[in-house]
Coordinates of C-alpha atoms and ligand atoms in Angstrom, one line a residue:
X1 CA -18.2 -11.0 9.3
X2 CA -17.4 -11.2 12.9
X3 CA -20.2 -13.3 14.4
X4 CA -19.4 -12.5 18.0
X5 CA -19.7 -8.7 17.6
X6 CA -22.9 -9.1 15.6
X7 CA -24.5 -11.3 18.1
X8 CA -23.7 -9.5 21.3
X9 CA -25.8 -6.6 20.1
X10 CA -28.5 -8.6 18.5
X11 CA -31.9 -9.3 20.1
X12 CA -32.4 -12.6 21.9
X13 CA -34.1 -14.4 19.1
X14 CA -31.3 -13.6 16.7
X15 CA -28.8 -14.6 19.3
X16 CA -30.7 -17.8 19.8
X17 CA -30.7 -18.4 16.1
X18 CA -27.0 -17.8 16.2
X19 CA -26.3 -21.5 16.5
X20 CA -27.6 -21.8 13.0
X21 CA -25.5 -19.0 11.6
X22 CA -23.1 -21.3 9.8
X23 CA -25.5 -24.2 9.2
X24 CA -26.5 -22.8 5.8
X25 CA -22.9 -22.3 4.7
X26 CA -21.9 -25.8 6.0
X27 CA -24.8 -27.2 4.1
X28 CA -23.8 -25.4 1.0
X29 CA -20.3 -26.8 1.4
X30 CA -21.6 -30.3 1.8
X31 CA -24.0 -29.9 -1.1
X32 CA -21.4 -28.7 -3.5
X33 CA -19.0 -31.5 -2.4
X34 CA -21.4 -34.3 -3.2
X35 CA -25.0 -33.8 -4.2
X36 CA -25.8 -37.5 -4.2
X37 CA -24.5 -38.0 -0.6
X38 CA -26.2 -34.9 0.6
X39 CA -29.6 -36.0 -0.8
X40 CA -29.0 -39.5 0.7
X41 CA -28.2 -37.9 4.1
X42 CA -31.4 -35.7 3.9
X43 CA -33.7 -38.5 2.9
X44 CA -32.3 -40.9 5.5
X45 CA -32.6 -38.2 8.1
X46 CA -36.3 -37.8 7.2
X47 CA -36.9 -41.5 7.3
X48 CA -35.1 -41.9 10.6
X49 CA -37.2 -39.0 12.0
X50 CA -40.6 -40.4 11.1
X51 CA -40.2 -44.1 11.7
X52 CA -40.1 -44.0 15.6
X53 CA -43.6 -42.6 15.6
X54 CA -44.7 -45.3 13.2
X55 CA -43.3 -47.9 15.6
X56 CA -45.2 -46.3 18.5
X57 CA -48.4 -46.4 16.5
X58 CA -48.0 -50.1 15.5
X59 CA -47.3 -50.7 19.2
X60 CA -50.7 -49.3 20.0
X61 CA -52.3 -51.5 17.4
X62 CA -50.6 -54.6 18.8
X63 CA -51.6 -53.9 22.4
X64 CA -55.2 -53.1 21.4
X65 CA -55.2 -56.2 19.2
X66 CA -54.0 -58.4 22.2
X67 CA -56.7 -56.9 24.5
X68 CA -59.4 -57.4 21.9
X69 CA -58.2 -61.0 21.2
X70 CA -58.2 -61.8 24.9
X71 CA -61.8 -60.5 25.2
X72 CA -63.0 -62.4 22.2
X73 CA -64.4 -65.9 22.3
X74 CA -62.8 -66.8 19.1
X75 CA -59.5 -64.9 19.1
X76 CA -57.7 -64.0 15.8
X77 CA -54.0 -64.3 16.6
X78 CA -52.8 -63.9 13.1
X79 CA -53.8 -60.2 13.0
X80 CA -51.6 -59.4 16.0
X81 CA -48.7 -61.5 14.6
X82 CA -48.8 -59.7 11.3
X83 CA -48.6 -56.4 13.2
X84 CA -45.5 -57.8 15.0
X85 CA -43.9 -58.7 11.7
X86 CA -44.7 -55.2 10.5
X87 CA -43.1 -53.6 13.5
X88 CA -40.1 -55.8 13.1
X89 CA -39.8 -54.6 9.4
X90 CA -40.1 -51.0 10.5
X91 CA -37.4 -51.5 13.1
X92 CA -35.2 -53.1 10.4
X93 CA -35.9 -50.0 8.2
X94 CA -34.7 -47.8 11.1
X95 CA -31.5 -49.8 11.5
X96 CA -31.0 -49.6 7.7
X97 CA -31.5 -45.9 7.6
X98 CA -29.1 -45.4 10.5
X99 CA -26.4 -47.5 8.7
X100 CA -27.1 -45.5 5.6
X101 CA -26.6 -42.3 7.5
X102 CA -23.3 -43.5 8.9
X103 CA -22.1 -44.6 5.5
X104 CA -23.0 -41.3 3.9
X105 CA -21.4 -39.4 6.8
X106 CA -18.1 -41.4 6.5
X107 CA -17.8 -40.8 2.8
X108 CA -18.8 -37.2 3.1
X109 CA -16.2 -36.7 5.8
X110 CA -13.4 -37.9 3.6
X111 CA -14.5 -35.9 0.6
X112 CA -15.2 -32.8 2.6
X113 CA -11.9 -33.0 4.6
X114 CA -10.0 -33.0 1.4
X115 CA -12.1 -30.3 -0.2
X116 CA -11.8 -27.9 2.8
X117 CA -8.0 -28.5 3.0
X118 CA -7.6 -27.8 -0.7
X119 CA -9.6 -24.6 -0.3
X120 CA -7.5 -23.5 2.6
X121 CA -4.2 -24.2 0.8
X122 CA -5.5 -22.6 -2.5
X123 CA -6.3 -19.5 -0.5
X124 CA -2.8 -19.7 1.2
X125 CA -1.2 -19.5 -2.3
X126 CA -2.9 -16.2 -3.0
X127 CA -1.9 -14.6 0.3
X128 CA 0.8 -12.0 0.6
X129 CA 3.8 -12.2 3.0
X130 CA 2.1 -9.6 5.1
X131 CA -0.7 -12.0 5.9
X132 CA 1.6 -14.6 7.2
X133 CA 3.4 -12.0 9.3
X134 CA 0.1 -10.9 10.9
X135 CA -0.3 -13.1 14.0
X136 CA -4.1 -13.0 14.1
X137 CA -4.4 -14.0 10.5
X138 CA -1.8 -16.6 10.8
X139 CA -3.7 -18.0 13.7
X140 CA -6.8 -18.2 11.6
X141 CA -4.9 -20.2 9.0
X142 CA -3.6 -22.7 11.5
X143 CA -6.9 -23.1 13.2
X144 CA -8.7 -23.5 9.9
X145 CA -6.3 -26.3 9.0
X146 CA -6.5 -28.1 12.3
X147 CA -10.1 -29.5 12.1
X148 CA -10.8 -29.0 8.4
X149 CA -11.9 -32.6 7.9
X150 CA -14.4 -32.9 10.8
X151 CA -16.0 -29.6 11.6
X152 CA -18.1 -28.7 8.5
X153 CA -19.6 -32.2 8.4
X154 CA -20.2 -32.2 12.1
X155 CA -22.2 -29.0 11.8
X156 CA -24.2 -30.5 9.0
X157 CA -24.8 -33.7 11.0
X158 CA -25.9 -31.8 14.0
X159 CA -28.2 -29.6 12.0
X160 CA -29.7 -32.6 10.4
X161 CA -29.9 -34.3 13.8
X162 CA -31.9 -31.4 15.0
X163 CA -34.1 -31.6 12.0
X164 CA -34.6 -35.3 12.5
X165 CA -35.6 -34.7 16.1
X166 CA -37.9 -31.9 15.1
X167 CA -39.6 -34.3 12.6
X168 CA -39.9 -37.0 15.3
X169 CA -41.4 -34.5 17.7
X170 CA -43.8 -33.3 15.1
X171 CA -44.9 -36.8 14.3
X172 CA -45.4 -37.5 18.0
X173 CA -47.4 -34.3 18.3
X174 CA -49.7 -35.4 15.5
X175 CA -50.4 -38.7 17.3
X176 CA -50.7 -37.0 20.7
X177 CA -53.2 -34.5 19.3
X178 CA -55.8 -37.2 19.1
X179 CA -55.5 -37.6 22.9
X180 CA -55.5 -33.9 23.7
X181 CA -54.1 -30.7 22.2
X182 CA -52.8 -30.0 25.8
X183 CA -50.6 -33.0 25.7
X184 CA -48.9 -31.5 22.6
X185 CA -48.5 -28.3 24.5
X186 CA -46.9 -30.1 27.4
X187 CA -44.6 -32.2 25.2
X188 CA -43.2 -29.2 23.3
X189 CA -43.6 -26.6 26.0
X190 CA -41.7 -28.6 28.7
X191 CA -38.7 -28.9 26.4
X192 CA -38.5 -25.3 25.3
X193 CA -37.0 -23.6 28.3
X194 CA -34.0 -26.1 28.2
X195 CA -33.8 -25.6 24.5
X196 CA -33.5 -21.8 24.8
X197 CA -31.1 -22.0 27.7
X198 CA -28.8 -24.4 25.9
X199 CA -28.8 -22.1 22.8
X200 CA -28.0 -19.1 25.0
X201 CA -25.2 -20.7 26.8
X202 CA -23.8 -22.1 23.6
X203 CA -23.8 -18.6 22.2
X204 CA -22.0 -17.4 25.3
X205 CA -19.4 -20.1 25.0
X206 CA -18.9 -19.2 21.3
X207 CA -18.2 -15.6 22.3
X208 CA -16.0 -16.6 25.2
X209 CA -13.8 -18.9 23.0
X210 CA -13.4 -16.4 20.2
X211 CA -12.5 -13.7 22.6
X212 CA -9.7 -15.6 24.3
X213 CA -8.2 -17.0 21.2
X214 CA -4.8 -15.2 21.8
X215 CA -4.4 -17.1 25.1
X216 CA -5.3 -20.4 23.5
X217 CA -2.8 -19.6 20.8
X218 CA -0.1 -19.0 23.3
X219 CA -0.8 -22.4 24.9
X220 CA -0.5 -24.1 21.5
X221 CA 2.7 -22.2 20.9
X222 CA 4.1 -23.4 24.3
X223 CA 3.2 -26.9 23.5
X224 CA 5.1 -26.6 20.2
X225 CA 8.2 -25.2 21.8
X226 CA 8.3 -27.8 24.6
X227 CA 7.7 -30.7 22.3
X228 CA 9.3 -30.0 19.0
X229 CA 12.6 -31.1 17.6
X230 CA 13.8 -27.7 16.5
X231 CA 13.5 -26.0 19.8
X232 CA 14.3 -29.0 22.1
X233 CA 18.0 -28.2 22.1
X234 CA 17.6 -24.8 23.7
X235 CA 14.8 -25.8 25.9
X236 CA 17.0 -28.5 27.4
X237 CA 20.3 -26.7 27.7
X238 CA 18.8 -23.5 29.0
X239 CA 16.5 -25.4 31.3
X240 CA 13.5 -23.5 29.9
X241 CA 11.2 -26.5 30.2
X242 CA 9.7 -26.0 33.8
X243 CA 9.2 -22.2 33.2
X244 CA 7.4 -22.7 30.0
X245 CA 5.3 -25.5 31.5
X246 CA 4.4 -23.2 34.4
X247 CA 3.3 -20.5 31.9
X248 CA 1.2 -23.1 30.2
X249 CA -0.4 -24.1 33.5
X250 CA -1.1 -20.5 34.4
X251 CA -2.9 -19.8 31.2
X252 CA -5.0 -22.9 31.8
X253 CA -5.9 -21.8 35.3
X254 CA -7.1 -18.5 34.1
X255 CA -9.1 -20.0 31.3
X256 CA -10.4 -22.7 33.6
X257 CA -12.0 -20.2 36.0
X258 CA -14.1 -18.8 33.1
X259 CA -14.9 -22.3 31.8
X260 CA -16.0 -23.4 35.2
X261 CA -18.3 -20.5 35.6
X262 CA -19.9 -21.1 32.3
X263 CA -20.1 -24.8 32.8
X264 CA -21.7 -24.5 36.2
X265 CA -24.2 -22.0 35.0
X266 CA -25.0 -24.0 32.0
X267 CA -25.5 -27.3 33.8
X268 CA -27.2 -25.7 36.8
X269 CA -29.8 -24.2 34.6
X270 CA -29.9 -27.3 32.5
X271 CA -30.8 -29.3 35.6
X272 CA -33.5 -26.9 36.9
X273 CA -35.1 -26.7 33.5
X274 CA -34.7 -30.4 33.1
X275 CA -36.6 -30.9 36.3
X276 CA -39.4 -28.9 34.8
X277 CA -39.8 -31.1 31.8
X278 CA -39.5 -34.3 33.9
X279 CA -42.3 -33.0 36.2
X280 CA -44.4 -32.2 33.1
X281 CA -43.7 -35.6 31.8
X282 CA -44.8 -37.3 35.0
X283 CA -47.8 -35.1 35.3
X284 CA -48.8 -36.1 31.8
X285 CA -48.1 -39.7 32.7
X286 CA -50.5 -39.6 35.6
X287 CA -53.1 -37.9 33.4
X288 CA -52.9 -40.6 30.8
X289 CA -53.1 -43.4 33.3
X290 CA -56.1 -41.8 35.0
X291 CA -57.8 -41.3 31.7
X292 CA -57.2 -45.0 30.8
X293 CA -58.6 -46.2 34.1
X294 CA -61.7 -44.1 33.6
X295 CA -62.1 -45.7 30.2
X296 CA -61.3 -42.6 28.2
X297 CA -58.7 -44.4 26.0
X298 CA -57.7 -48.0 25.3
X299 CA -54.7 -49.8 26.9
X300 CA -53.0 -49.7 23.5
X301 CA -53.4 -45.9 23.3
X302 CA -52.0 -45.6 26.8
X303 CA -48.9 -47.6 25.8
X304 CA -48.4 -45.5 22.7
X305 CA -48.8 -42.2 24.5
X306 CA -46.3 -43.2 27.2
X307 CA -43.9 -44.2 24.5
X308 CA -44.4 -41.0 22.7
X309 CA -43.8 -38.9 25.8
X310 CA -40.7 -40.9 26.7
X311 CA -39.3 -40.7 23.2
X312 CA -40.3 -37.1 22.9
X313 CA -38.2 -36.4 26.0
X314 CA -35.2 -38.1 24.6
X315 CA -35.6 -36.3 21.3
X316 CA -35.5 -33.0 23.3
X317 CA -32.4 -34.2 25.1
X318 CA -30.7 -35.2 21.9
X319 CA -31.5 -31.8 20.4
X320 CA -29.9 -30.1 23.4
X321 CA -26.7 -32.1 22.9
X322 CA -26.7 -31.2 19.3
X323 CA -27.0 -27.5 20.0
X324 CA -24.2 -27.6 22.5
X325 CA -21.9 -29.2 20.0
X326 CA -23.0 -26.8 17.3
X327 CA -21.3 -23.8 19.0
X328 CA -17.9 -25.5 18.6
X329 CA -18.6 -26.2 15.0
X330 CA -19.7 -22.6 14.5
X331 CA -16.5 -21.5 16.1
X332 CA -14.5 -23.4 13.6
X333 CA -16.6 -22.3 10.6
X334 CA -16.6 -18.7 11.6
X335 CA -12.8 -18.9 11.6
X336 CA -12.7 -20.8 8.4
X337 CA -14.8 -18.4 6.5
X338 CA -13.1 -15.3 7.9
X339 CA -9.9 -16.9 6.6
X340 CA -11.3 -17.8 3.2
X341 CA -13.0 -14.4 2.7
X342 CA -9.9 -12.4 3.6
X343 CA -9.5 -9.9 0.9
X344 CA -6.3 -10.1 -0.9
X345 CA -5.4 -7.2 -3.1
X346 CA -4.1 -8.7 -6.4
X347 CA -0.8 -7.0 -7.4
X348 CA -1.5 -5.2 -10.6
X349 CA 0.8 -4.7 -13.5
X350 CA 1.3 -6.6 -16.8
X351 CA 4.5 -5.4 -18.2
X352 CA 7.1 -8.1 -18.9
X353 CA 9.8 -5.7 -20.1
X354 CA 10.9 -2.2 -19.2
X355 CA 11.6 0.5 -21.7
X356 CA 15.2 1.2 -20.7
X357 CA 17.1 -1.9 -19.5
X358 CA 20.3 0.1 -19.3
X359 CA 18.9 2.0 -16.3
X360 CA 19.0 -1.2 -14.2
X361 CA 17.4 -0.9 -10.7
X362 CA 16.5 2.4 -9.1
X363 CA 15.2 3.3 -5.7
X364 CA 13.7 6.8 -5.7
X365 CA 13.1 8.3 -2.3
X366 CA 11.7 5.0 -1.0
X367 CA 10.1 5.0 2.5
X368 CA 8.4 2.1 4.1
X369 CA 6.6 1.2 7.4
X370 CA 5.4 -2.3 8.1
X371 CA 1.6 -2.5 8.3
X372 CA 0.5 -1.7 11.9
X373 CA 3.8 -0.2 12.8
X374 CA 4.3 3.5 13.3
X375 CA 8.1 3.5 12.9
X376 CA 9.5 3.6 9.4
X377 CA 11.8 0.7 8.5
X378 CA 13.1 2.7 5.6
X379 CA 13.3 6.4 5.1
X380 CA 14.0 8.2 1.9
X381 CA 16.3 5.6 0.3
X382 CA 17.6 6.4 -3.1
X383 CA 20.2 4.6 -5.2
X384 CA 20.8 3.0 -8.5
X385 CA 22.5 -0.2 -9.8
X386 CA 23.2 -0.5 -13.5
X387 CA 23.5 -3.8 -15.3
X388 CA 26.8 -5.4 -14.5
X389 CA 27.1 -3.7 -11.2
X390 CA 27.2 -5.0 -7.7
X391 CA 25.9 -3.5 -4.6
X392 CA 26.7 -4.4 -1.0
X393 CA 24.5 -3.3 1.9
X394 CA 26.2 -2.8 5.2
X395 CA 24.5 -2.0 8.5
X396 CA 23.8 -3.4 11.9
X397 CA 20.9 -5.8 12.6
X398 CA 17.5 -4.2 12.2
X399 CA 18.8 -1.3 10.1
X400 CA 16.5 -2.2 7.2
X401 CA 18.5 -4.3 4.8
X402 CA 16.2 -7.2 4.5
X403 CA 13.2 -4.8 4.3
X404 CA 14.8 -3.3 1.2
X405 CA 15.0 -6.7 -0.4
X406 CA 11.4 -7.4 0.4
X407 CA 10.4 -4.2 -1.4
X408 CA 12.6 -5.0 -4.4
X409 CA 11.0 -8.5 -4.7
X410 CA 7.6 -6.9 -4.2
X411 CA 6.7 -8.9 -1.2
X412 CA 5.7 -5.4 0.1
X413 CA 4.9 -2.2 -1.6
X414 CA 6.7 1.1 -0.6
X415 CA 4.7 3.5 1.5
X416 CA 6.3 6.4 -0.4
X417 CA 8.6 6.7 -3.4
X418 CA 9.2 4.5 -6.4
X419 CA 11.3 1.5 -7.3
X420 CA 12.1 1.1 -11.0
X421 CA 13.5 -1.8 -12.9
X422 CA 14.6 -1.1 -16.5
X423 CA 13.0 2.3 -16.2
X424 CA 9.6 0.9 -15.3
X425 CA 7.9 1.2 -11.9
X426 CA 7.7 -2.2 -10.1
X427 CA 4.0 -1.7 -9.7
X428 CA 3.6 -1.9 -13.5
X429 CA 5.5 -5.1 -13.8
X430 CA 3.8 -8.5 -14.0
X431 CA 4.7 -10.1 -10.7
X432 CA 5.7 -13.4 -12.3
X433 CA 7.9 -11.7 -14.9
X434 CA 9.5 -9.6 -12.2
X435 CA 10.2 -12.6 -9.9
X436 CA 11.7 -14.6 -12.8
X437 CA 14.3 -11.9 -13.1
X438 CA 15.4 -12.2 -9.5
X439 CA 17.2 -15.0 -7.8
X440 CA 17.1 -14.4 -4.1
X441 CA 18.3 -16.2 -1.0
X442 CA 17.1 -14.9 2.3
X443 CA 18.8 -15.4 5.7
X444 CA 16.0 -17.8 6.6
X445 CA 15.9 -19.7 3.4
X446 CA 13.8 -22.8 3.2
X447 CA 15.2 -26.2 4.3
X448 CA 12.8 -28.4 2.5
X449 CA 12.4 -32.0 3.7
X450 CA 12.7 -33.2 0.1
X451 CA 15.5 -34.7 -1.9
X452 CA 18.7 -32.8 -2.6
X453 CA 17.7 -32.4 -6.2
X454 CA 14.3 -31.0 -5.4
X455 CA 15.8 -28.7 -2.9
X456 CA 17.9 -27.2 -5.6
X457 CA 15.4 -27.5 -8.4
X458 CA 12.9 -25.5 -6.3
X459 CA 14.7 -22.4 -7.4
X460 CA 13.0 -22.6 -10.8
X461 CA 9.8 -24.6 -10.8
X462 CA 9.9 -24.9 -14.6
X463 CA 12.9 -27.1 -14.3
X464 CA 12.4 -28.5 -10.8
X465 CA 13.0 -32.1 -12.0
X466 CA 15.9 -31.3 -14.4
X467 CA 18.9 -33.2 -13.0
X468 CA 21.4 -31.6 -15.5
X469 CA 20.4 -28.2 -14.3
X470 CA 20.7 -29.3 -10.6
X471 CA 24.3 -30.3 -11.2
X472 CA 25.2 -27.1 -12.9
X473 CA 23.6 -25.0 -10.2
X474 CA 25.2 -27.1 -7.5
X475 CA 28.6 -26.6 -9.1
X476 CA 28.1 -22.8 -9.0
X477 CA 26.7 -22.8 -5.5
X478 CA 29.7 -25.0 -4.4
X479 CA 27.4 -27.7 -3.1
X480 CA 28.4 -30.3 -5.7
X481 CA 31.4 -31.8 -3.9
X482 CA 29.6 -32.8 -0.8
X483 CA 26.5 -33.9 -2.7
X484 CA 28.6 -36.2 -4.8
X485 CA 30.0 -37.7 -1.6
X486 CA 26.6 -38.7 -0.5
X487 CA 25.8 -42.3 -1.4
X488 CA 22.5 -41.4 -3.1
X489 CA 23.8 -38.1 -4.5
X490 CA 20.9 -35.9 -5.6
X491 CA 18.3 -38.4 -4.5
X492 CA 19.3 -38.1 -0.9
X493 CA 16.4 -37.2 1.3
X494 CA 17.2 -34.2 3.4
X495 CA 16.0 -33.3 6.9
X496 CA 14.8 -35.6 9.7
X497 CA 11.1 -35.7 9.1
X498 CA 11.1 -38.6 6.8
X499 CA 12.7 -42.0 6.9
X500 CA 16.3 -42.1 5.8
X501 CA 16.5 -38.3 5.9
X502 CA 19.9 -36.8 6.3
X503 CA 20.6 -33.6 8.2
X504 CA 23.2 -31.2 6.8
X505 CA 25.4 -28.7 8.6
X506 CA 24.4 -25.0 8.5
X507 CA 27.1 -24.2 5.9
X508 CA 26.0 -27.1 3.7
X509 CA 22.4 -26.0 3.8
X510 CA 23.5 -22.6 2.7
X511 CA 25.3 -24.0 -0.2
X512 CA 22.1 -25.9 -1.2
X513 CA 20.2 -22.6 -0.9
X514 CA 22.7 -20.8 -3.0
X515 CA 22.6 -23.5 -5.6
X516 CA 18.8 -23.0 -5.6
X517 CA 19.3 -19.3 -6.4
X518 CA 21.6 -20.3 -9.3
X519 CA 18.8 -22.5 -10.8
X520 CA 17.4 -19.4 -12.3
X521 CA 19.9 -19.1 -15.0
X522 CA 18.0 -16.4 -16.7
X523 CA 17.7 -14.3 -13.5
X524 CA 19.9 -11.2 -13.9
X525 CA 19.5 -9.9 -10.3
X526 CA 21.0 -12.0 -7.6
X527 CA 20.2 -11.1 -4.1
X528 CA 22.1 -12.7 -1.3
X529 CA 20.8 -11.7 2.1
X530 CA 23.5 -13.1 4.4
X531 CA 23.0 -16.6 3.2
X532 CA 26.7 -17.1 3.4
X533 CA 27.2 -16.3 7.0
X534 CA 27.8 -19.9 8.0
X535 CA 30.2 -20.3 5.1
X536 CA 33.9 -19.7 5.2
X537 CA 35.0 -16.3 3.9
X538 CA 36.8 -17.8 0.9
X539 CA 33.7 -19.6 -0.4
X540 CA 31.7 -16.5 0.1
X541 CA 34.0 -14.4 -1.9
X542 CA 34.3 -17.1 -4.6
X543 CA 30.6 -17.3 -5.1
X544 CA 30.2 -13.6 -5.3
X545 CA 32.9 -13.3 -7.9
X546 CA 31.6 -16.1 -9.9
X547 CA 28.1 -14.7 -10.3
X548 CA 29.5 -11.3 -11.2
X549 CA 31.8 -12.7 -13.8
X550 CA 29.2 -14.8 -15.5
X551 CA 27.9 -12.0 -17.6
X552 CA 28.3 -8.3 -17.8
X553 CA 24.6 -7.5 -17.4
X554 CA 23.9 -9.2 -14.1
X555 CA 23.3 -7.2 -11.0
X556 CA 24.2 -8.5 -7.5
X557 CA 23.0 -7.3 -4.2
X558 CA 24.8 -8.7 -1.3
X559 CA 24.1 -8.3 2.4
X560 CA 27.1 -9.3 4.5
X561 CA 28.9 -8.4 7.6
X562 CA 32.2 -9.5 6.0
X563 CA 34.2 -6.7 4.7
X564 CA 36.4 -9.0 2.8
X565 CA 33.5 -9.7 0.5
X566 CA 31.8 -6.3 0.8
X567 CA 34.9 -4.4 -0.4
X568 CA 34.8 -6.0 -3.8
X569 CA 31.4 -4.5 -4.6
X570 CA 31.1 -1.7 -7.1
X571 CA 28.9 0.3 -4.8
X572 CA 28.5 0.0 -1.0
X573 CA 25.6 1.5 0.9
X574 CA 25.8 1.9 4.7
X575 CA 22.3 1.8 6.2
X576 CA 21.6 3.0 9.7
X577 CA 18.1 3.1 11.1
X578 CA 16.5 2.8 7.7
X579 CA 18.4 5.7 6.2
X580 CA 21.4 5.7 3.9
X581 CA 24.3 7.0 5.9
X582 CA 27.1 6.6 3.3
X583 CA 27.3 5.5 -0.3
X584 CA 30.3 4.9 -2.5
X585 CA 33.0 2.3 -3.3
X586 CA 35.5 0.8 -0.9
X587 CA 38.2 3.4 -1.6
X588 CA 35.9 6.4 -1.5
X589 CA 34.3 5.3 1.7
X590 CA 37.6 4.7 3.4
X591 CA 38.7 8.2 2.3
X592 CA 35.5 9.6 3.7
X593 CA 36.6 8.2 7.0
X594 CA 33.1 7.7 8.4
X595 CA 31.1 4.8 9.7
X596 CA 32.2 2.4 7.0
X597 CA 35.9 3.2 7.5
X598 CA 35.6 2.7 11.3
X599 CA 33.8 -0.6 10.9
X600 CA 36.2 -1.8 8.3
X601 CA 39.2 -1.0 10.5
X602 CA 37.5 -2.6 13.5
X603 CA 37.2 -5.9 11.5
X604 CA 40.6 -5.6 10.0
X605 CA 42.1 -5.3 13.4
X606 CA 40.5 -8.6 14.4
X607 CA 42.6 -10.3 11.7
X608 CA 45.9 -8.7 12.5
Ligands
LIG701 P1 18.1 -6.1 8.8 O1 17.9 -6.9 7.6 O2 18.9 -4.9 8.5 O3 18.7 -6.8 10.0 P2 15.2 -5.7 8.8 O4 15.1 -5.1 7.4 O5 14.9 -7.1 8.9 O6 16.7 -5.4 9.3 O7 14.4 -4.9 9.8 C1 14.3 -3.5 9.8 C2 13.3 -3.0 10.9 O8 12.0 -3.4 10.5 C3 13.6 -3.6 12.2 O9 13.4 -2.5 13.2 C4 12.6 -4.6 12.4 O10 12.2 -4.7 13.8 C5 11.4 -4.2 11.6 N1 10.7 -5.3 11.0 C6 11.3 -6.3 10.2 N2 10.4 -7.2 9.8 C7 9.2 -6.7 10.3 C8 7.8 -7.2 10.1 N3 7.5 -8.2 9.4 N4 6.9 -6.4 10.7 C9 7.2 -5.3 11.4 N5 8.4 -4.9 11.6 C10 9.4 -5.5 11.0

């Protein structure tokens, strides 16, 4: 549901009610988080709404009591004193209900913050890679996380606040009715124009903010680039800072013009309509005073009515503030719910084994275009690797090598053609079972700010805490020697985010990542997408050999720009622009004297 589109076409009343669009959902959220606290909140809201009228009423009795006592020959002071005690008690009750409100709100805020965050993260676990690569969706995710703890409760509080003020106003109206129904009309009527205006402008602001979310996102991004550890090196050395800051300022200027317009209109109208209600109030004031002088009502009644009017005004003002805050909460909630309700197609397939394991991995006329992109990243790719074979993918940047791996690991589905493992289409495989079979390290592998052991263990969650396996994997991934040199060994905290964290060199991180891939001892497909670029050529070749020699059923797919490693592969595929250009082994490709041969000679020349 996109609230902004819905509202812009809706009639005025619906648009006005737009500030309540998410109130129901926020309430639901709060209710399911803690029923007890929600009931407490509602009950206290009711109490806090009614009591002010009660105080005003007692006030009338006190004044009338005093006047009567002064007129009497034998005054009864105790009656008035009891009324004062009663009023004091009611005031204490108001204070208590307000404390109670604040306690329930604090507790609910903590519970709700955690609940919403968990909901957001749970949803994130079900998302597909494509979602994270979709900028708008990613934006929703970050925004949803940003104010998860405060917004839903704030909307509920403001909604309740409105209700509380409405209750107060109603109770004032009931008391005022005794004076004159017209007084009720003035009290309510004078506030209404401001009320509608505020709701309308809040709605406008809501639409404005939603519509310009891309600019806001750019601003947030610029803040991150300027002020974060991972980009600070380049920002400093390339002198990017002032330029980025200028861009940041320009965006602000543009947005500010719109903001100013809206703010001026909103407050301009607010003032004019406010004048209206102030005049109405003073008109009513004069009327009440004249009626009292003419003996129409008692002095006590006059005091009460004036208090009612004054408090009625502040109730109207408080409602207006609540409404203007509600649009921001709505903004947040619309975003949250769009994120939570994003449909995620669940990848089907239940098979845990294929019928013909000897067929290995096959690509049959596979084509693929990224969602939202017209150009094909892969076109008509066909090849086969049998158990025990190794494949090297060669091609310039952007030729589609990583895309091929993403299809193989089912991070994306082919647009056309089939991929088969053990003679069974990937679509029929159970995703978990499939991923168990594959150990993969991408170019941009994770550098987790955890301990060395967990960084390696992450490769196989079933054994994430198994120190013996870490050591074996680290041995294979050639990380063991430098890990053992560290004073705390596998317990060393990595990265700089946390105290005592140790930063590794690029090559060392790669060895950690490789060891992670080797944690999956039962994986029989190893995919190395240039993870070894920062490693020396000898280590790269050694790792490659090692995996291949481990068993004669394992399959390796290697992406590398180093021909010293590539040449050892059983099969080499040269990709260009998403298409297979050449295919064969080192000797046959050299004999073919095409692209591979020329690239190979180019690199060989560099070493001569
Ligand atoms: P390689 O790994 O060979 O360097 P990739 O497979 O990463 O190349 O990219 C192949 C093509 O697909 C490139 O043109 C790239 O711009 C495009 N591409 C890569 N990732 C995405 C993505 N997430 N969304 C859209 N296009 C993408």
